[in-house]
CSV table of C-alpha atoms in Angstrom, one decimal:
chain,number,residue,atom,x,y,z
A,1,UNK,CA,5.4,34.2,-33.0
A,2,UNK,CA,5.9,31.6,-35.7
A,3,UNK,CA,9.0,30.5,-33.9
A,4,UNK,CA,7.2,29.8,-30.7
A,5,UNK,CA,4.6,27.8,-32.5
A,6,UNK,CA,7.3,25.7,-34.2
A,7,UNK,CA,9.0,25.2,-30.9
A,8,UNK,CA,5.9,24.0,-29.2
A,9,UNK,CA,5.2,21.5,-32.0
A,10,UNK,CA,8.8,20.2,-31.7
A,11,UNK,CA,8.3,19.9,-28.0
A,12,UNK,CA,5.0,18.2,-28.6
A,13,UNK,CA,6.6,15.5,-30.8
A,14,UNK,CA,8.1,13.4,-28.1
A,15,UNK,CA,10.7,10.8,-29.1
A,16,UNK,CA,9.8,7.2,-28.4
A,17,UNK,CA,12.9,6.7,-26.2
A,18,UNK,CA,14.4,10.1,-25.5
A,19,UNK,CA,16.3,11.1,-22.4
A,20,UNK,CA,13.2,11.9,-20.5
A,21,UNK,CA,11.6,8.5,-21.3
A,22,UNK,CA,14.8,6.6,-20.2
A,23,UNK,CA,14.8,8.5,-17.0
A,24,UNK,CA,11.1,7.6,-16.4
A,25,UNK,CA,12.2,3.9,-16.6
A,26,UNK,CA,15.4,4.1,-14.6
A,27,UNK,CA,14.5,6.5,-11.8
A,28,UNK,CA,12.2,4.1,-10.0
A,29,UNK,CA,15.1,1.5,-9.9
A,30,UNK,CA,17.2,3.6,-7.5
A,31,UNK,CA,16.6,7.4,-6.9
A,32,UNK,CA,12.8,7.1,-6.7
A,33,UNK,CA,12.3,3.5,-5.8
A,34,UNK,CA,8.7,2.8,-4.9
A,35,UNK,CA,9.5,0.7,-1.8
A,36,UNK,CA,12.7,2.2,-0.3
A,37,UNK,CA,12.2,5.8,-1.2
A,38,UNK,CA,8.5,6.5,-1.9
A,39,UNK,CA,7.5,3.9,0.8
A,40,UNK,CA,4.5,2.7,-1.2
A,41,UNK,CA,3.2,-0.8,-1.6
A,42,UNK,CA,4.9,-2.4,1.5
A,43,UNK,CA,2.1,-4.7,2.6
A,44,UNK,CA,2.5,-7.3,-0.2
A,45,UNK,CA,6.2,-6.9,-0.1
A,46,UNK,CA,6.2,-8.3,3.3
A,47,UNK,CA,3.5,-10.9,3.0
A,48,UNK,CA,4.5,-12.8,-0.1
A,49,UNK,CA,8.2,-12.7,0.0
A,50,UNK,CA,8.9,-15.8,2.0
A,51,UNK,CA,9.4,-17.8,-1.3
A,52,UNK,CA,10.9,-16.5,-4.5
A,53,UNK,CA,8.5,-18.1,-7.0
A,54,UNK,CA,5.3,-16.5,-5.7
A,55,UNK,CA,7.0,-13.2,-5.3
A,56,UNK,CA,8.1,-13.4,-9.0
A,57,UNK,CA,4.5,-14.1,-10.0
A,58,UNK,CA,3.4,-11.2,-7.8
A,59,UNK,CA,6.0,-8.9,-9.3
A,60,UNK,CA,4.8,-9.7,-12.8
A,61,UNK,CA,1.2,-9.1,-11.8
A,62,UNK,CA,2.1,-5.8,-10.3
A,63,UNK,CA,4.1,-4.6,-13.3
A,64,UNK,CA,1.1,-5.5,-15.6
A,65,UNK,CA,-1.3,-3.6,-13.4
A,66,UNK,CA,0.8,-0.5,-12.8
A,67,UNK,CA,1.7,-0.2,-16.5
A,68,UNK,CA,-1.8,-0.6,-17.9
A,69,UNK,CA,-3.7,1.3,-15.3
A,70,UNK,CA,-1.3,4.2,-15.9
A,71,UNK,CA,-2.0,3.9,-19.6
A,72,UNK,CA,-5.8,3.8,-19.3
A,73,UNK,CA,-6.0,6.5,-16.7
A,74,UNK,CA,-3.8,8.8,-18.8
A,75,UNK,CA,-6.0,8.2,-21.8
A,76,UNK,CA,-9.1,9.1,-19.8
A,77,UNK,CA,-7.5,11.9,-17.7
A,78,UNK,CA,-9.3,14.7,-19.5
A,79,UNK,CA,-12.7,13.1,-19.1
A,80,UNK,CA,-12.5,12.2,-15.4
A,81,UNK,CA,-14.2,14.8,-13.1
A,82,UNK,CA,-11.9,15.7,-10.2
A,83,UNK,CA,-14.5,14.8,-7.4
A,84,UNK,CA,-14.9,11.2,-8.5
A,85,UNK,CA,-11.4,10.5,-9.8
A,86,UNK,CA,-10.6,8.1,-6.9
A,87,UNK,CA,-13.5,5.9,-7.8
A,88,UNK,CA,-12.7,6.0,-11.5
A,89,UNK,CA,-9.1,5.1,-10.9
A,90,UNK,CA,-10.1,2.3,-8.6
A,91,UNK,CA,-12.5,0.8,-11.1
A,92,UNK,CA,-9.7,0.8,-13.7
A,93,UNK,CA,-7.3,-0.9,-11.2
A,94,UNK,CA,-9.9,-3.4,-9.9
A,95,UNK,CA,-10.8,-4.5,-13.4
A,96,UNK,CA,-7.2,-5.1,-14.3
A,97,UNK,CA,-6.6,-7.0,-11.1
A,98,UNK,CA,-9.7,-9.1,-11.7
A,99,UNK,CA,-8.2,-10.0,-15.1
A,100,UNK,CA,-4.9,-10.9,-13.5
A,101,UNK,CA,-6.6,-12.9,-10.8
A,102,UNK,CA,-8.7,-15.0,-13.2
A,103,UNK,CA,-5.7,-15.5,-15.5
A,104,UNK,CA,-3.6,-16.7,-12.7
A,105,UNK,CA,-6.3,-19.0,-11.4
A,106,UNK,CA,-6.5,-20.6,-14.8
A,107,UNK,CA,-2.8,-20.8,-15.4
A,108,UNK,CA,-1.3,-21.7,-12.1
A,109,UNK,CA,-3.8,-22.7,-9.4
A,110,UNK,CA,-1.3,-23.7,-6.6
A,111,UNK,CA,0.4,-20.3,-6.8
A,112,UNK,CA,-3.0,-18.6,-6.9
A,113,UNK,CA,-3.9,-20.4,-3.7
A,114,UNK,CA,-0.6,-19.5,-2.1
A,115,UNK,CA,-1.0,-15.8,-2.9
A,116,UNK,CA,-4.6,-15.9,-1.7
A,117,UNK,CA,-5.9,-12.4,-0.8
A,118,UNK,CA,-2.7,-10.7,-1.8
A,119,UNK,CA,-3.5,-10.8,-5.5
A,120,UNK,CA,-6.7,-8.9,-4.6
A,121,UNK,CA,-4.7,-6.6,-2.5
A,122,UNK,CA,-2.8,-5.3,-5.6
A,123,UNK,CA,-5.8,-3.0,-5.9
A,124,UNK,CA,-4.9,-1.3,-2.7
A,125,UNK,CA,-1.2,-1.5,-3.4
A,126,UNK,CA,-0.5,2.2,-2.8
A,127,UNK,CA,2.1,2.2,-5.6
A,128,UNK,CA,-0.5,1.8,-8.3
A,129,UNK,CA,-2.8,4.5,-7.0
A,130,UNK,CA,0.1,6.7,-5.9
A,131,UNK,CA,1.5,6.8,-9.4
A,132,UNK,CA,-1.9,7.4,-11.0
A,133,UNK,CA,-2.5,10.4,-8.7
A,134,UNK,CA,1.1,11.8,-9.0
A,135,UNK,CA,1.9,11.1,-12.6
A,136,UNK,CA,-0.8,9.7,-15.0
A,137,UNK,CA,-3.4,12.3,-14.2
A,138,UNK,CA,-1.1,15.0,-15.6
A,139,UNK,CA,0.9,13.3,-18.3
A,140,UNK,CA,0.5,11.8,-21.8
A,141,UNK,CA,-0.3,8.1,-22.2
A,142,UNK,CA,3.1,6.9,-23.5
A,143,UNK,CA,5.0,8.6,-20.7
A,144,UNK,CA,2.5,7.4,-18.1
A,145,UNK,CA,2.9,3.9,-19.4
A,146,UNK,CA,6.7,4.1,-19.0
A,147,UNK,CA,6.4,5.5,-15.6
A,148,UNK,CA,4.0,2.7,-14.5
A,149,UNK,CA,6.3,0.1,-16.1
A,150,UNK,CA,9.4,1.6,-14.3
A,151,UNK,CA,7.7,1.7,-11.0
A,152,UNK,CA,6.3,-1.8,-11.3
A,153,UNK,CA,9.8,-3.1,-12.2
A,154,UNK,CA,11.4,-1.1,-9.3
A,155,UNK,CA,8.9,-2.6,-7.0
A,156,UNK,CA,9.3,-6.1,-8.4
A,157,UNK,CA,13.1,-6.0,-8.1
A,158,UNK,CA,13.0,-5.2,-4.4
A,159,UNK,CA,10.3,-7.9,-3.9
A,160,UNK,CA,12.4,-10.6,-5.5
A,161,UNK,CA,15.6,-9.5,-3.7
A,162,UNK,CA,13.9,-9.7,-0.3
A,163,UNK,CA,12.4,-13.1,-1.3
A,164,UNK,CA,15.8,-14.5,-2.4
A,165,UNK,CA,17.4,-13.5,1.0
A,166,UNK,CA,14.4,-14.9,2.9
A,167,UNK,CA,14.2,-18.1,1.0
A,168,UNK,CA,17.9,-19.0,1.1
A,169,UNK,CA,18.3,-18.2,4.8
A,170,UNK,CA,14.9,-19.2,6.0
A,171,UNK,CA,14.1,-22.3,4.1
A,172,UNK,CA,17.5,-23.3,2.6
A,173,UNK,CA,16.0,-23.5,-0.9
A,174,UNK,CA,15.8,-21.3,-4.0
A,175,UNK,CA,12.9,-21.1,-6.5
A,176,UNK,CA,11.2,-24.0,-4.7
A,177,UNK,CA,8.3,-25.3,-6.6
A,178,UNK,CA,8.8,-23.3,-9.8
A,179,UNK,CA,9.2,-24.2,-13.4
A,180,UNK,CA,12.7,-22.7,-13.3
A,181,UNK,CA,13.8,-25.3,-10.8
A,182,UNK,CA,12.0,-28.0,-12.7
A,183,UNK,CA,13.9,-27.0,-15.9
A,184,UNK,CA,17.3,-26.9,-14.2
A,185,UNK,CA,17.2,-30.1,-12.2
A,186,UNK,CA,14.3,-32.1,-13.6
A,187,UNK,CA,11.3,-33.4,-11.8
A,188,UNK,CA,13.1,-36.0,-9.7
A,189,UNK,CA,15.3,-33.6,-7.7
A,190,UNK,CA,13.5,-31.8,-4.9
A,191,UNK,CA,15.3,-28.5,-4.6
A,192,UNK,CA,17.7,-26.3,-6.5
A,193,UNK,CA,19.7,-25.7,-3.3
A,194,UNK,CA,18.6,-27.8,-0.4
A,195,UNK,CA,20.5,-27.3,2.9
A,196,UNK,CA,18.8,-30.3,4.5
A,197,UNK,CA,19.9,-32.9,1.9
A,198,UNK,CA,22.9,-31.3,0.2
A,199,UNK,CA,26.1,-32.5,1.9
A,200,UNK,CA,27.9,-29.2,1.1
A,201,UNK,CA,25.5,-27.2,3.2
A,202,UNK,CA,24.8,-29.8,5.9
A,203,UNK,CA,26.4,-27.5,8.5
A,204,UNK,CA,23.7,-24.9,8.0
A,205,UNK,CA,20.5,-24.9,10.0
A,206,UNK,CA,17.6,-22.8,8.8
A,207,UNK,CA,17.0,-19.4,10.4
A,208,UNK,CA,13.3,-19.5,11.4
A,209,UNK,CA,13.3,-15.7,12.0
A,210,UNK,CA,13.6,-15.3,8.2
A,211,UNK,CA,10.2,-17.0,7.7
A,212,UNK,CA,8.4,-14.5,9.9
A,213,UNK,CA,7.0,-11.5,8.1
A,214,UNK,CA,9.0,-9.3,10.6
A,215,UNK,CA,12.2,-10.4,8.8
A,216,UNK,CA,11.1,-8.7,5.6
A,217,UNK,CA,10.9,-5.5,7.7
A,218,UNK,CA,14.5,-5.9,8.9
A,219,UNK,CA,15.7,-6.7,5.4
A,220,UNK,CA,14.0,-3.7,3.8
A,221,UNK,CA,15.3,-1.5,6.7
A,222,UNK,CA,18.9,-2.7,6.0
A,223,UNK,CA,18.4,-2.2,2.3
A,224,UNK,CA,17.3,1.4,2.9
A,225,UNK,CA,20.4,1.8,5.1
A,226,UNK,CA,22.7,0.5,2.4
A,227,UNK,CA,21.1,2.5,-0.4
A,228,UNK,CA,21.2,5.7,1.6
A,229,UNK,CA,24.8,5.3,2.6
A,230,UNK,CA,25.7,5.4,-1.1
A,231,UNK,CA,23.0,7.8,-2.2
A,232,UNK,CA,23.4,10.5,0.4
A,233,UNK,CA,20.9,12.9,-1.2
A,234,UNK,CA,18.1,10.5,0.0
A,235,UNK,CA,19.1,10.8,3.7
A,236,UNK,CA,16.2,12.0,5.9
A,237,UNK,CA,17.3,15.3,7.5
A,238,UNK,CA,14.4,15.8,9.8
B,1,UNK,CA,-19.9,-13.0,23.5
B,2,UNK,CA,-18.6,-13.7,20.0
B,3,UNK,CA,-18.6,-10.0,19.4
B,4,UNK,CA,-16.1,-9.3,22.3
B,5,UNK,CA,-14.0,-12.3,21.4
B,6,UNK,CA,-13.5,-11.3,17.8
B,7,UNK,CA,-13.0,-7.7,18.7
B,8,UNK,CA,-10.2,-8.6,21.2
B,9,UNK,CA,-8.7,-11.2,18.8
B,10,UNK,CA,-8.4,-8.8,15.9
B,11,UNK,CA,-7.3,-5.9,18.0
B,12,UNK,CA,-4.5,-7.6,19.8
B,13,UNK,CA,-3.8,-11.2,18.8
B,14,UNK,CA,-4.2,-11.0,15.1
B,15,UNK,CA,-3.5,-7.3,14.7
B,16,UNK,CA,-4.0,-6.4,11.0
B,17,UNK,CA,-1.0,-4.0,11.0
B,18,UNK,CA,1.5,-5.8,13.2
B,19,UNK,CA,0.7,-9.5,12.5
B,20,UNK,CA,-0.4,-9.3,8.8
B,21,UNK,CA,1.5,-6.1,8.0
B,22,UNK,CA,-1.5,-4.6,6.1
B,23,UNK,CA,-1.9,-0.9,5.7
B,24,UNK,CA,1.8,-0.2,5.9
B,25,UNK,CA,2.0,2.7,3.6
B,26,UNK,CA,0.0,5.2,5.6
B,27,UNK,CA,1.2,3.6,8.8
B,28,UNK,CA,4.8,4.5,7.9
B,29,UNK,CA,4.2,7.8,6.3
B,30,UNK,CA,1.9,9.4,8.8
B,31,UNK,CA,3.5,8.2,12.0
B,32,UNK,CA,6.0,11.0,12.4
B,33,UNK,CA,4.0,12.8,15.1
B,34,UNK,CA,1.4,11.4,17.6
B,35,UNK,CA,-1.1,14.1,16.7
B,36,UNK,CA,-1.5,13.2,13.0
B,37,UNK,CA,-1.2,9.5,13.8
B,38,UNK,CA,-4.2,9.9,16.1
B,39,UNK,CA,-6.2,11.5,13.4
B,40,UNK,CA,-5.4,8.8,10.9
B,41,UNK,CA,-6.1,6.1,13.4
B,42,UNK,CA,-9.5,7.5,14.1
B,43,UNK,CA,-10.2,7.7,10.3
B,44,UNK,CA,-9.1,4.0,9.9
B,45,UNK,CA,-11.4,2.9,12.8
B,46,UNK,CA,-14.3,4.8,11.2
B,47,UNK,CA,-13.8,3.5,7.7
B,48,UNK,CA,-13.2,-0.1,8.7
B,49,UNK,CA,-16.2,-0.1,11.1
B,50,UNK,CA,-18.5,1.2,8.4
B,51,UNK,CA,-17.3,-0.6,5.3
B,52,UNK,CA,-17.0,-4.1,6.8
B,53,UNK,CA,-20.7,-4.6,7.6
B,54,UNK,CA,-21.7,-2.9,4.3
B,55,UNK,CA,-19.3,-5.2,2.3
B,56,UNK,CA,-20.8,-8.1,4.2
B,57,UNK,CA,-24.3,-7.2,3.1
B,58,UNK,CA,-23.1,-6.7,-0.5
B,59,UNK,CA,-21.2,-10.0,-0.5
B,60,UNK,CA,-24.2,-12.0,0.9
B,61,UNK,CA,-27.2,-10.3,-0.6
B,62,UNK,CA,-25.9,-9.1,-4.0
B,63,UNK,CA,-23.1,-11.4,-5.0
B,64,UNK,CA,-24.0,-14.7,-3.4
B,65,UNK,CA,-25.9,-17.5,-5.0
B,66,UNK,CA,-28.8,-16.9,-2.6
B,67,UNK,CA,-28.8,-13.2,-3.2
B,68,UNK,CA,-31.1,-10.9,-5.2
B,69,UNK,CA,-29.8,-12.0,-8.6
B,70,UNK,CA,-29.7,-15.7,-7.8
B,71,UNK,CA,-26.3,-16.3,-9.5
B,72,UNK,CA,-22.7,-16.3,-8.4
B,73,UNK,CA,-21.4,-12.9,-9.1
B,74,UNK,CA,-18.3,-13.1,-7.0
B,75,UNK,CA,-16.0,-11.9,-9.8
B,76,UNK,CA,-17.5,-8.5,-9.2
B,77,UNK,CA,-16.4,-8.6,-5.6
B,78,UNK,CA,-13.2,-6.5,-6.0
B,79,UNK,CA,-14.9,-3.7,-7.9
B,80,UNK,CA,-17.9,-3.4,-5.5
B,81,UNK,CA,-15.8,-3.6,-2.3
B,82,UNK,CA,-13.5,-1.0,-3.5
B,83,UNK,CA,-16.3,1.3,-4.6
B,84,UNK,CA,-17.9,1.1,-1.2
B,85,UNK,CA,-14.5,1.8,0.4
B,86,UNK,CA,-13.8,4.8,-1.9
B,87,UNK,CA,-17.2,6.4,-1.3
B,88,UNK,CA,-16.9,6.0,2.5
B,89,UNK,CA,-13.4,7.6,2.4
B,90,UNK,CA,-14.7,10.5,0.4
B,91,UNK,CA,-17.4,10.9,3.0
B,92,UNK,CA,-14.8,10.9,5.8
B,93,UNK,CA,-12.8,13.4,3.8
B,94,UNK,CA,-15.7,15.8,3.5
B,95,UNK,CA,-16.4,15.5,7.3
B,96,UNK,CA,-12.8,16.0,8.3
B,97,UNK,CA,-12.5,19.0,5.9
B,98,UNK,CA,-15.5,20.6,7.4
B,99,UNK,CA,-14.9,20.1,11.1
B,100,UNK,CA,-11.1,20.0,11.4
B,101,UNK,CA,-9.3,21.9,8.6
B,102,UNK,CA,-6.0,21.6,10.4
B,103,UNK,CA,-6.2,17.9,10.6
B,104,UNK,CA,-7.3,17.8,7.0
B,105,UNK,CA,-4.1,19.6,5.9
B,106,UNK,CA,-1.9,17.5,8.2
B,107,UNK,CA,-3.2,14.3,6.7
B,108,UNK,CA,-2.9,15.6,3.2
B,109,UNK,CA,-2.6,12.9,0.5
B,110,UNK,CA,-3.0,10.2,3.1
B,111,UNK,CA,-6.6,10.7,3.7
B,112,UNK,CA,-7.6,9.8,0.1
B,113,UNK,CA,-5.0,7.1,0.3
B,114,UNK,CA,-6.9,5.3,3.1
B,115,UNK,CA,-8.9,4.1,0.2
B,116,UNK,CA,-5.9,2.1,-0.9
B,117,UNK,CA,-5.0,1.2,2.7
B,118,UNK,CA,-4.5,-2.5,2.4
B,119,UNK,CA,-6.0,-3.0,5.8
B,120,UNK,CA,-9.4,-1.9,4.7
B,121,UNK,CA,-9.7,-4.1,1.6
B,122,UNK,CA,-7.6,-6.8,3.2
B,123,UNK,CA,-10.1,-6.8,6.1
B,124,UNK,CA,-13.0,-7.2,3.8
B,125,UNK,CA,-11.3,-10.1,1.9
B,126,UNK,CA,-10.3,-11.8,5.2
B,127,UNK,CA,-14.0,-11.4,6.3
B,128,UNK,CA,-15.1,-13.3,3.2
B,129,UNK,CA,-12.5,-16.0,3.4
B,130,UNK,CA,-13.2,-16.6,7.1
B,131,UNK,CA,-17.0,-16.7,6.5
B,132,UNK,CA,-18.0,-14.3,9.3
B,133,UNK,CA,-21.7,-13.4,9.9
B,134,UNK,CA,-23.0,-9.9,10.2
B,135,UNK,CA,-22.2,-9.1,13.9
B,136,UNK,CA,-18.8,-10.9,13.6
B,137,UNK,CA,-17.9,-8.8,10.6
B,138,UNK,CA,-18.9,-5.7,12.5
B,139,UNK,CA,-16.7,-6.8,15.4
B,140,UNK,CA,-13.9,-7.6,13.0
B,141,UNK,CA,-14.1,-4.2,11.5
B,142,UNK,CA,-14.1,-2.3,14.7
B,143,UNK,CA,-11.4,-4.5,16.3
B,144,UNK,CA,-9.2,-4.3,13.3
B,145,UNK,CA,-9.6,-0.5,13.2
B,146,UNK,CA,-8.8,-0.3,17.0
B,147,UNK,CA,-5.7,-2.5,16.5
B,148,UNK,CA,-4.5,-0.3,13.7
B,149,UNK,CA,-5.1,2.8,15.8
B,150,UNK,CA,-3.0,1.3,18.7
B,151,UNK,CA,-0.2,0.3,16.4
B,152,UNK,CA,0.1,3.7,14.7
B,153,UNK,CA,0.0,5.6,17.9
B,154,UNK,CA,2.7,3.3,19.4
B,155,UNK,CA,5.0,3.7,16.4
B,156,UNK,CA,4.5,7.4,16.3
B,157,UNK,CA,5.3,7.8,20.0
B,158,UNK,CA,8.5,5.7,19.5
B,159,UNK,CA,9.5,7.7,16.5
B,160,UNK,CA,9.0,11.0,18.3
B,161,UNK,CA,11.4,9.8,21.1
B,162,UNK,CA,13.9,8.1,18.8
B,163,UNK,CA,14.7,11.5,17.3
B,164,UNK,CA,16.9,12.2,20.4
B,165,UNK,CA,19.0,9.1,19.9
B,166,UNK,CA,22.1,8.8,17.9
B,167,UNK,CA,21.0,6.8,14.9
B,168,UNK,CA,23.3,6.5,11.9
B,169,UNK,CA,22.4,9.2,9.4
B,170,UNK,CA,21.5,6.8,6.6
B,171,UNK,CA,19.2,4.8,8.9
B,172,UNK,CA,17.5,7.9,10.2
B,173,UNK,CA,13.7,8.2,9.6
B,174,UNK,CA,12.5,5.5,7.3
B,175,UNK,CA,15.1,2.8,7.8
B,176,UNK,CA,14.7,3.0,11.6
B,177,UNK,CA,10.9,2.9,11.3
B,178,UNK,CA,11.1,-0.4,9.4
B,179,UNK,CA,13.3,-2.0,11.9
B,180,UNK,CA,11.1,-0.7,14.8
B,181,UNK,CA,8.1,-2.1,13.1
B,182,UNK,CA,9.8,-5.5,12.7
B,183,UNK,CA,10.6,-5.5,16.4
B,184,UNK,CA,7.0,-4.5,17.3
B,185,UNK,CA,5.8,-7.3,15.0
B,186,UNK,CA,7.9,-9.9,16.8
B,187,UNK,CA,6.6,-8.6,20.2
B,188,UNK,CA,3.0,-8.9,19.0
B,189,UNK,CA,3.8,-12.4,17.6
B,190,UNK,CA,4.1,-13.5,21.2
B,191,UNK,CA,0.3,-12.9,21.5
B,192,UNK,CA,-0.4,-15.2,18.5
B,193,UNK,CA,-2.2,-18.4,19.4
B,194,UNK,CA,-3.9,-17.0,22.4
B,195,UNK,CA,-7.6,-17.7,22.1
B,196,UNK,CA,-9.9,-15.2,23.9
B,197,UNK,CA,-12.7,-17.7,23.7
B,198,UNK,CA,-10.9,-19.9,26.2
B,199,UNK,CA,-11.0,-17.2,28.8
B,200,UNK,CA,-14.7,-16.6,28.5
B,201,UNK,CA,-15.5,-20.3,28.6
B,202,UNK,CA,-14.1,-20.5,32.2
């Protein structure tokens, strides 16, 4: 009897970065990616990814919201009645998104304008709510936080990858309008890569299909194809 | 006339699902068979048609500067909109559970997830940014819901048929659904720029 109690206590004492914790962070990057495997949070992935810089801002906003909403929901999980859990979760998310929105409006107004309703739509980004329902409502705060963080990052990585492809092929630029570009080339130069003025790339004409939201669909479709050809356990058997 | 115009425009020309790609999660996940897609489509029409006018009333009479409180409370917009949507979804959930238990089990997690269907909140936010009035927002809600209904039925029908084709294994299911949606989006893009008001004027 004493042994079992000791065992439980040991089990209770979770290491800060044990195997399980690392897995929570790394799983969403490949095996359990929010976009390509769980298929959650597609809307904003399509809408904001025509340029890299706004997508990067969006990704950071989503990571913030997923991580902290998971933390707060997990802290409150024993006090939330089951019938009203959706509304409680949504209030937590909506509060965090309002914080993000006002912060972004203060820090970077042009990007705020560019993202327009899509910052507000982080509330309804299924990945946030999906993880709260599936994980945070049943797990301890630290693990939930890591799970939220991992899923946010897994989402952001895909978002930025899609945006890089779309911006290079669709507009012939990279990081257009961002501080990164400004730091690399200074305020006088217009773009990091610019196919219209750069003599090296003058043969290339922009692919307007890539600017359409439909292109993001094709890119994600092909990404899923590539991922599943390597990771065959994800293949849909039905 | 405005009512019909906005209804047609949101249902076909500016389809929330295929032109703005809102509400993708449930659209992709529940479109495996036409039957469940039908149920989800109906739920989306219902929720959009109800929440849009309610959110309009809230935005105008509670949050606006000319509202009950007399101050600009728009920073509360997200929380109030989502609360209205969540309560409407729970209402729909109770009705579906009572009258059609089989549909309820078929929809599973995706019924509560309509709450986080981007099309619903996105519709409300578009309604605010486009400054619609009450009837226009009702038309926008119903039209958007109908457009979403059409889109999800169409993709479900295509996905049912494509099961008989020889798709590469890694692309089967989800990957193919993405590419099909992209193609449908391009097809619907050809309707963009058509103004139904021009027809009614003649």
